[in-house]
GROMACS .gro file of C-alpha atoms in nm:
model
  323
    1UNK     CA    1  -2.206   0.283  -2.340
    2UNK     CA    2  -2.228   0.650  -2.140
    3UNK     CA    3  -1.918   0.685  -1.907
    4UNK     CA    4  -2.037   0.620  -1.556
    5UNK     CA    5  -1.767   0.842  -1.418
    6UNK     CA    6  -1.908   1.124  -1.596
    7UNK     CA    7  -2.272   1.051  -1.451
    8UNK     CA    8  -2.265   1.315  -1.131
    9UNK     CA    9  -2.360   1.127  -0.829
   10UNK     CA   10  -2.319   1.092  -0.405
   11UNK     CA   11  -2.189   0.888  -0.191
   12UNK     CA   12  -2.421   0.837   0.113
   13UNK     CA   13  -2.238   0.572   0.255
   14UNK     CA   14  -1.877   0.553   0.364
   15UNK     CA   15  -1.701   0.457   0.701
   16UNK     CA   16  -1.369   0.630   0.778
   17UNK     CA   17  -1.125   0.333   0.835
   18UNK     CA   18  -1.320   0.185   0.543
   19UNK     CA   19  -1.201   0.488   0.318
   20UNK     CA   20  -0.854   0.432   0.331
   21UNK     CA   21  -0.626   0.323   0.088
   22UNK     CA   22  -0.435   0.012   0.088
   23UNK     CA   23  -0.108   0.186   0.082
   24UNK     CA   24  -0.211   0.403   0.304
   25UNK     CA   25  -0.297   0.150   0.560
   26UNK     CA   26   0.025  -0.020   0.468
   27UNK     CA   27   0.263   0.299   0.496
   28UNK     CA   28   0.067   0.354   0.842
   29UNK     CA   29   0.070   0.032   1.007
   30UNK     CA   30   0.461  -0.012   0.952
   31UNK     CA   31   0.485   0.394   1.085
   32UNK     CA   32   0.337   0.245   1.429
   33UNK     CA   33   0.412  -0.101   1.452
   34UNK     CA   34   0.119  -0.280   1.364
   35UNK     CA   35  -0.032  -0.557   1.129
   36UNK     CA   36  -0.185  -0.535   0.804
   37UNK     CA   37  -0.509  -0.698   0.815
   38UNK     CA   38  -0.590  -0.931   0.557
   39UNK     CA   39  -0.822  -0.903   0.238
   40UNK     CA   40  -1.232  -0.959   0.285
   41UNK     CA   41  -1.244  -1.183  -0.030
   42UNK     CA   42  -1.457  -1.424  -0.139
   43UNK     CA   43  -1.818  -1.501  -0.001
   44UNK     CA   44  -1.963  -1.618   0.330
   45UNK     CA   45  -1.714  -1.469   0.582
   46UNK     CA   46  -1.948  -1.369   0.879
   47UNK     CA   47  -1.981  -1.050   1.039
   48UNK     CA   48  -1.655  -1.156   1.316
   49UNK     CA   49  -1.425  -1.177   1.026
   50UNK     CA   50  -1.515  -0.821   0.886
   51UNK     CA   51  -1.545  -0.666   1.222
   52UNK     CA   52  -1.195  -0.783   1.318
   53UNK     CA   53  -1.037  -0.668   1.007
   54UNK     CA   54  -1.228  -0.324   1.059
   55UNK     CA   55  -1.106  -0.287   1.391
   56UNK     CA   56  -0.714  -0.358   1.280
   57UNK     CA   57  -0.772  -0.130   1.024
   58UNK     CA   58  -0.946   0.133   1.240
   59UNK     CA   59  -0.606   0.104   1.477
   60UNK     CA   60  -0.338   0.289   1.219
   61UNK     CA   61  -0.540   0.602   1.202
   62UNK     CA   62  -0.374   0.718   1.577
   63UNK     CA   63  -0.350   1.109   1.508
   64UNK     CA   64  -0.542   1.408   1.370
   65UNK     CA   65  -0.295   1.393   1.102
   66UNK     CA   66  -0.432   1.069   1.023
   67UNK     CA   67  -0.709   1.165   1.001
   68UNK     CA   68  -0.713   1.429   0.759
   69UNK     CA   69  -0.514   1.219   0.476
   70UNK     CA   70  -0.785   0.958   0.502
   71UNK     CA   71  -1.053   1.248   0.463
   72UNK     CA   72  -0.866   1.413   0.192
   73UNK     CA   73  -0.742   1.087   0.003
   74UNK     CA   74  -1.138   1.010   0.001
   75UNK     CA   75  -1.267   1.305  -0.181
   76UNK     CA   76  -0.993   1.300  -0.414
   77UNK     CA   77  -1.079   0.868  -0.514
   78UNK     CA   78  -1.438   0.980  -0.484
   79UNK     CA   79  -1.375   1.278  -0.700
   80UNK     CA   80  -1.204   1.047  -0.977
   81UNK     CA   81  -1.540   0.844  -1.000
   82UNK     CA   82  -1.754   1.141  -1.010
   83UNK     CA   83  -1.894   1.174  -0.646
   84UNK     CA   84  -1.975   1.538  -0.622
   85UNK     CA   85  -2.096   1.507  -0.302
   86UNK     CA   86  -1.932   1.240  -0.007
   87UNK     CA   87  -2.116   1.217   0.339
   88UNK     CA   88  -1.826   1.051   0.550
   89UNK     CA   89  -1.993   0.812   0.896
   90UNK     CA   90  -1.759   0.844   1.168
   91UNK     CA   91  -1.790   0.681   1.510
   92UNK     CA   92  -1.563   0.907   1.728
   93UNK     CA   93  -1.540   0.605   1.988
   94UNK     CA   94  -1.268   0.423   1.845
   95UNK     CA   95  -0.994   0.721   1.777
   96UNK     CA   96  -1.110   0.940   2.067
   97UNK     CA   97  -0.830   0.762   2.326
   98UNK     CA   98  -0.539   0.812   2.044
   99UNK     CA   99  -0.638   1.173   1.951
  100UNK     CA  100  -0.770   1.327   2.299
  101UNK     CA  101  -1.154   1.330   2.295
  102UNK     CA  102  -1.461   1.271   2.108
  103UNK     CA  103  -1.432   1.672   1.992
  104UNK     CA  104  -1.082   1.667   1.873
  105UNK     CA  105  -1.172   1.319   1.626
  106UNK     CA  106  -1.488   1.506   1.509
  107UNK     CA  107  -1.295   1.844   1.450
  108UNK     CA  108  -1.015   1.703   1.293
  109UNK     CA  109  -1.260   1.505   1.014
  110UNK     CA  110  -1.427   1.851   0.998
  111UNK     CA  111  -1.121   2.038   0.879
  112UNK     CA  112  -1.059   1.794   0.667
  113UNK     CA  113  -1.366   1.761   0.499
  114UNK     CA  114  -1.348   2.184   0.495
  115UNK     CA  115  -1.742   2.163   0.354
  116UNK     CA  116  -1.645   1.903   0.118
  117UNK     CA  117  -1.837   1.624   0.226
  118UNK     CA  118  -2.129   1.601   0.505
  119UNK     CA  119  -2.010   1.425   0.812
  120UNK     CA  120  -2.217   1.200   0.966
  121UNK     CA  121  -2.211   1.123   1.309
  122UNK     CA  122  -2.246   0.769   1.398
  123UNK     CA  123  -2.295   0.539   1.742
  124UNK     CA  124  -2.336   0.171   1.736
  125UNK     CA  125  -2.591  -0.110   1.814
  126UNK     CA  126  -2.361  -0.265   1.988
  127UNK     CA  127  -2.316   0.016   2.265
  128UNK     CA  128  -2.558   0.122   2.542
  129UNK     CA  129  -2.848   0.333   2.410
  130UNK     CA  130  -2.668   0.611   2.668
  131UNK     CA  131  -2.368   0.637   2.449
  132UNK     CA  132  -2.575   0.679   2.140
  133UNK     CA  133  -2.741   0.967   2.324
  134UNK     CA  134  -2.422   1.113   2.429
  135UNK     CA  135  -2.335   1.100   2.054
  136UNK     CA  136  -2.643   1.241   1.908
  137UNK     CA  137  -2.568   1.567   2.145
  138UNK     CA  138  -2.256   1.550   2.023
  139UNK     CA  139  -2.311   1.574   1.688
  140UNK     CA  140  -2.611   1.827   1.749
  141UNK     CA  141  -2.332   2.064   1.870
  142UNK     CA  142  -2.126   2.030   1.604
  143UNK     CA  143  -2.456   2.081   1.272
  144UNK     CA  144  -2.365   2.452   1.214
  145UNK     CA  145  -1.965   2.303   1.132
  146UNK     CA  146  -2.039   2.040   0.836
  147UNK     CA  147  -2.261   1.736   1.072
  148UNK     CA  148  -2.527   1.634   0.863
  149UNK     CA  149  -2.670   1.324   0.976
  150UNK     CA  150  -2.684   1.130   1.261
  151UNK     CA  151  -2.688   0.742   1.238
  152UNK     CA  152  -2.601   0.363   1.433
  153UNK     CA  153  -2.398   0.093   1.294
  154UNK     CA  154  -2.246  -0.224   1.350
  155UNK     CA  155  -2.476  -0.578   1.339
  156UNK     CA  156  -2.809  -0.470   1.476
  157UNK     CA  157  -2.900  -0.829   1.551
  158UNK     CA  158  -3.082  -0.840   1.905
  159UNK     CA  159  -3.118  -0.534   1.973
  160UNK     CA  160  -3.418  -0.301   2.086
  161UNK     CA  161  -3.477   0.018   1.795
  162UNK     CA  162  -3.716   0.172   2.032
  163UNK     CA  163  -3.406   0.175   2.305
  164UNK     CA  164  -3.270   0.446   2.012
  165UNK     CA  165  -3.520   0.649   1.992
  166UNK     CA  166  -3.453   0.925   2.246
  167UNK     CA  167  -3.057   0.931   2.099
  168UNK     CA  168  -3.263   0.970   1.732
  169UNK     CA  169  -3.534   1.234   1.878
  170UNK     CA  170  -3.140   1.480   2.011
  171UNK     CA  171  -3.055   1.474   1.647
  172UNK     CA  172  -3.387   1.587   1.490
  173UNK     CA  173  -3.405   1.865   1.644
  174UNK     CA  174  -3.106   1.980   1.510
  175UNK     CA  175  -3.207   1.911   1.191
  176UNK     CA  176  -3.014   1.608   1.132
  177UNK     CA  177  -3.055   1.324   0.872
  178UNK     CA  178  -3.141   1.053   1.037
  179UNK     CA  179  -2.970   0.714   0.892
  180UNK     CA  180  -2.931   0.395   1.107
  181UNK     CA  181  -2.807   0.060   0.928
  182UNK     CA  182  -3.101  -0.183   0.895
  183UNK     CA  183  -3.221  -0.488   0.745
  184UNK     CA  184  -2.851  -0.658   0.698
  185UNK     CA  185  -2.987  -0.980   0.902
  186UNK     CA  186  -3.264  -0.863   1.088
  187UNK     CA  187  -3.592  -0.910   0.873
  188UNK     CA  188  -3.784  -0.662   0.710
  189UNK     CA  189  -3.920  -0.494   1.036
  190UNK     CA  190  -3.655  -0.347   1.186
  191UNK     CA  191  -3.619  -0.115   0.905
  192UNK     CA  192  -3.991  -0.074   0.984
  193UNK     CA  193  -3.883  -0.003   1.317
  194UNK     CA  194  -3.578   0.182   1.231
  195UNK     CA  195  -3.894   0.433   1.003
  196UNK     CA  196  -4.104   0.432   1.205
  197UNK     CA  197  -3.943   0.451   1.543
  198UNK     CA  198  -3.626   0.622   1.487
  199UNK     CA  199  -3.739   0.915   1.215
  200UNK     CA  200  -3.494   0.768   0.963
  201UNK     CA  201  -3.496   0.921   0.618
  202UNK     CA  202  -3.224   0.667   0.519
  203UNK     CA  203  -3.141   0.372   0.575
  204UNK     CA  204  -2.788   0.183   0.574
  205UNK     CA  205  -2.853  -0.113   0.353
  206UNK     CA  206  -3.243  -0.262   0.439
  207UNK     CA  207  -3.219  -0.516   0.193
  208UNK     CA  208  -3.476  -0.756   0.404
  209UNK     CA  209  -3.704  -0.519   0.303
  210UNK     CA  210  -3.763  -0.659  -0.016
  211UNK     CA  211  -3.929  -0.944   0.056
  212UNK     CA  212  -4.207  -0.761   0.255
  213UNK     CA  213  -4.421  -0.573   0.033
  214UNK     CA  214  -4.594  -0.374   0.345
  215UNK     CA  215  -4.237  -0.262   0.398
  216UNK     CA  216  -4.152  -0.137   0.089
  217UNK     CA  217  -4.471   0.016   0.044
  218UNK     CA  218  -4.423   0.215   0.354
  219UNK     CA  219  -4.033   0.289   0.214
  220UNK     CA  220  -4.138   0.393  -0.122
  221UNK     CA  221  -4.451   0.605   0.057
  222UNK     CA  222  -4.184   0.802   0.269
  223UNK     CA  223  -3.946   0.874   0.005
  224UNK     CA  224  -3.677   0.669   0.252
  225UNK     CA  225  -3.367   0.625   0.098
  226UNK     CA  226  -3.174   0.258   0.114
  227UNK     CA  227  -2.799   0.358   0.071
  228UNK     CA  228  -2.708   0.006  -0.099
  229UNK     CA  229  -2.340  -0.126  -0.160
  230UNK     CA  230  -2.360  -0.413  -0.339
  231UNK     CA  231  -1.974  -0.570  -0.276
  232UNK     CA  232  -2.028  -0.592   0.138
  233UNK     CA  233  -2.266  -0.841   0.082
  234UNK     CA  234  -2.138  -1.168  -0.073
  235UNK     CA  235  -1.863  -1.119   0.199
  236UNK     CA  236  -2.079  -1.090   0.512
  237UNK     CA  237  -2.342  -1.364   0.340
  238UNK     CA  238  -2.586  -1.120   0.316
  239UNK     CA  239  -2.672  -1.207  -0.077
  240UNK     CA  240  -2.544  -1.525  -0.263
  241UNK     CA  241  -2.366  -1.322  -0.488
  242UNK     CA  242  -2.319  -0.976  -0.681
  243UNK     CA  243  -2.612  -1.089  -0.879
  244UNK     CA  244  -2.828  -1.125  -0.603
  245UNK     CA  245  -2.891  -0.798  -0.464
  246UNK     CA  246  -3.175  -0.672  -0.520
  247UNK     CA  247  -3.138  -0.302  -0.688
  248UNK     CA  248  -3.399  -0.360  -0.963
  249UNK     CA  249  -3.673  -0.504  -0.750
  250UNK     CA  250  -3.606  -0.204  -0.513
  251UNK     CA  251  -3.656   0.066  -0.801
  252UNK     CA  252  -3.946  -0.131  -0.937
  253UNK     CA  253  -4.144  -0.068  -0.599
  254UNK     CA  254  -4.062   0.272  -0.598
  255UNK     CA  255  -3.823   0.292  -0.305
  256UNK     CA  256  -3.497   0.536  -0.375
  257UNK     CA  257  -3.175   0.370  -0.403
  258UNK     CA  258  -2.851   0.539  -0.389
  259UNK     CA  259  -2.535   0.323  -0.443
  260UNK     CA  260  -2.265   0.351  -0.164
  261UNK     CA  261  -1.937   0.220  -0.128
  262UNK     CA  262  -1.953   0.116   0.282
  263UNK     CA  263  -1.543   0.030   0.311
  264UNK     CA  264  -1.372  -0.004  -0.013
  265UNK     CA  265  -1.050  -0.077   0.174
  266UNK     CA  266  -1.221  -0.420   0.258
  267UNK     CA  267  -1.428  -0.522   0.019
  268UNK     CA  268  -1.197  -0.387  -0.248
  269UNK     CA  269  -1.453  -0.190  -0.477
  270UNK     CA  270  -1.487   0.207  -0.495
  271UNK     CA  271  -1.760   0.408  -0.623
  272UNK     CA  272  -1.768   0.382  -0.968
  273UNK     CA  273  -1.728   0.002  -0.926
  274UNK     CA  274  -2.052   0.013  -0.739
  275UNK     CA  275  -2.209   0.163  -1.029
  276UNK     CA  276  -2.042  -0.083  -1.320
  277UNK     CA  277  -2.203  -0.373  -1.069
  278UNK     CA  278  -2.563  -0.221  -1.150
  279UNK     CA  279  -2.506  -0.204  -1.470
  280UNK     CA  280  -2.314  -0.501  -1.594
  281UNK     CA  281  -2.395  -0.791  -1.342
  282UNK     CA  282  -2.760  -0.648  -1.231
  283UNK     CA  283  -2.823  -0.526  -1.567
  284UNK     CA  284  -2.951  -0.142  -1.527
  285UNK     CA  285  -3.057   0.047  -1.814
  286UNK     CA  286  -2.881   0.360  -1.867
  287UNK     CA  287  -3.223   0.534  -1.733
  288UNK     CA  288  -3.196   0.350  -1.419
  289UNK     CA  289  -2.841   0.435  -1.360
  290UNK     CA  290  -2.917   0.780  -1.391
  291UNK     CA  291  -3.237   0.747  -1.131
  292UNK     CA  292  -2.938   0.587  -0.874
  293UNK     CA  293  -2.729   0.868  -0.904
  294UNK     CA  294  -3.025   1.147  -0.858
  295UNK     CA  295  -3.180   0.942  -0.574
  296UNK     CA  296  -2.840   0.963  -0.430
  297UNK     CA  297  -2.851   1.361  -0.478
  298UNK     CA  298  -3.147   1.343  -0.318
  299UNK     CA  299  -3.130   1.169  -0.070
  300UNK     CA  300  -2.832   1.348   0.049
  301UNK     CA  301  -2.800   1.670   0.295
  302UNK     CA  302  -2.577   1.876   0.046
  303UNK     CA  303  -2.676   2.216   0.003
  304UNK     CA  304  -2.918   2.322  -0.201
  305UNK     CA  305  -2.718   2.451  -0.510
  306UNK     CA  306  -2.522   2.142  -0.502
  307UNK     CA  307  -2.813   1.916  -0.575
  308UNK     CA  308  -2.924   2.134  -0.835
  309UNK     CA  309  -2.618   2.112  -1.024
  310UNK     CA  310  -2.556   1.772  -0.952
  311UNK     CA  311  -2.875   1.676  -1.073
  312UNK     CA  312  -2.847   1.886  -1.399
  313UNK     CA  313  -2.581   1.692  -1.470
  314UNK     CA  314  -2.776   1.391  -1.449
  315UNK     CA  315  -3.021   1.480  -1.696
  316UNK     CA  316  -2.716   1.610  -1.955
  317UNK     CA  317  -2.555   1.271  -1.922
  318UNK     CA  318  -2.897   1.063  -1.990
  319UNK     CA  319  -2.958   1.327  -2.295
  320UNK     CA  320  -2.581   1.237  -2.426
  321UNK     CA  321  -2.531   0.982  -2.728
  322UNK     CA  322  -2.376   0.648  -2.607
  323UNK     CA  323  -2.045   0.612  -2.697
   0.00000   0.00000   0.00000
């Protein structure tokens, strides 16, 4: 078989907290004080268990010093698993009483990431449409430092996309990817919505899309990119199991899919695990390995050079004997 870590590739989609290591969460929470939150194992947790355990996890990174080892330990295990590209979401929200201000968080990921990685700016669905507004200027301000992308996370479940839209309509005129999470347990037309509505060129997950072919179609017809990580989903009971999510079927229809890791501190799987998944327990061809990682180049906001090297690479690794 080809190495997968030698197969150049992105990584669209990766939460701060969720980027740290286990020892550095361990090493941090005994620095302040605090508990270690248990491991996301097994299947059928709910979205309460993984949001708590975020949120414990979120509560060790309390300075800008923080900060930048999680941003720097990131690149480096991305790095390893041959990520030439990283496009770190941060919500500012949670570390902005610790660290003085929404600016200082977003800086201090900035210096870190020192045109590394593309930093994408994220709100939440579960905030007021106002705050994701006052986030989409924010990161509008910040595009000519290293923001590439604006985007909303958290369970979308209940809530109005067209509420989002004026937040989403800040960020594209500053040029900024736009990338909300989708279709985790809404159906397949909120990542309609989430097209259609919001501008998205990505979207986080949207695996509800692929039981509605209109969906898809539109998906595929757009060139809209679902950033897919197959180990959150057993967890939050979003697929049965690793063998249920549905990267083939996706590709089939034509819709880009580029393989993310979402918070490998939780669900215990980096990059290049992500990619041994598709290949082992979905059963991708080597060809359709290499189409993840370019649809992952892609999709992505790095620079133009980048993706022409990155991609380059692609093609020399598919043109490689297997080993």
């Amino acid at each position: 078989m080809r190495d997968l870590r030698t197969l150049p590739k992105a990584n669209l989609h990766l939460h701060l907290a969720g980027a740290m290591r286990p020892q550095t969460l361990a090493e941090l929470a005994a620095r302040y004080g605090l508990p270690v939150p248990p491991a996301l194992t097994g299947a059928g947790h709910g979205w309460a268990a993984f949001q708590s355990r975020y949120d414990a996890a979120r509560s060790v990174i309390r300075t800008t010093q923080d900060i930048a080892r999680v941003v720097s330990e990131a690149l480096t295990d991305d790095a390893e698993d041959g990520c030439g590209w990283l496009e770190l979401q941060v919500d500012p929200t949670g570390y902005a009483p610790l660290v003085g201000g929404l600016e200082p968080v977003l800086e201090a990921v900035l210096a870190a990431a020192s045109g590394r990685a593309g930093i994408i700016v994220a709100s939440s669905w579960a905030r007021p449409p106002e705050h994701a507004q006052r986030l989409a200027r924010l990161a509008a301000r910040y595009a000519p430092y290293g923001v590439v992308g604006f985007g909303l996370s958290n369970d979308e479940r209940g809530v109005p996309v067209a509420d989002f839209a004026p937040a989403f309509r800040i960020a594209a005129e500053a040029g900024l990817v736009a990338t909300p999470h989708a279709g985790f347990y809404e159906p397949a037309w909120h990542v309609r919505d989430c097209v259609t509505l919001l501008g998205a060129r990505r979207i986080g997950h949207g695996l509800t899309a692929t039981v509605d072919t209109a969906t898809l179609a539109l998906l595929a017809e757009r060139s809209v990119t679902l950033e897919v990580c197959p180990t959150s989903y057993p967890p939050l009971g979003v697929a049965a199991d690793l063998a249920a999510v549905p990267v083939r079927a996706l590709l089939a229809a034509g819709v880009p899919v580029a393989l993310g890791t979402d918070d490998p501190l939780l669900f215990g799987a980096g990059l290049i695990e992500q990619y041994e998944i598709a290949r082992d327990r979905l059963g991708c061809a080597d060809e359709e390995l290499a189409a993840l990682a370019a649809h992952s180049i892609t999709g992505s906001a790095a620079p133009a050079q980048v993706k022409a090297r990155l991609l380059a690479g692609v093609r020399d690794w598919l043109a490689t004997e297997e080993q």
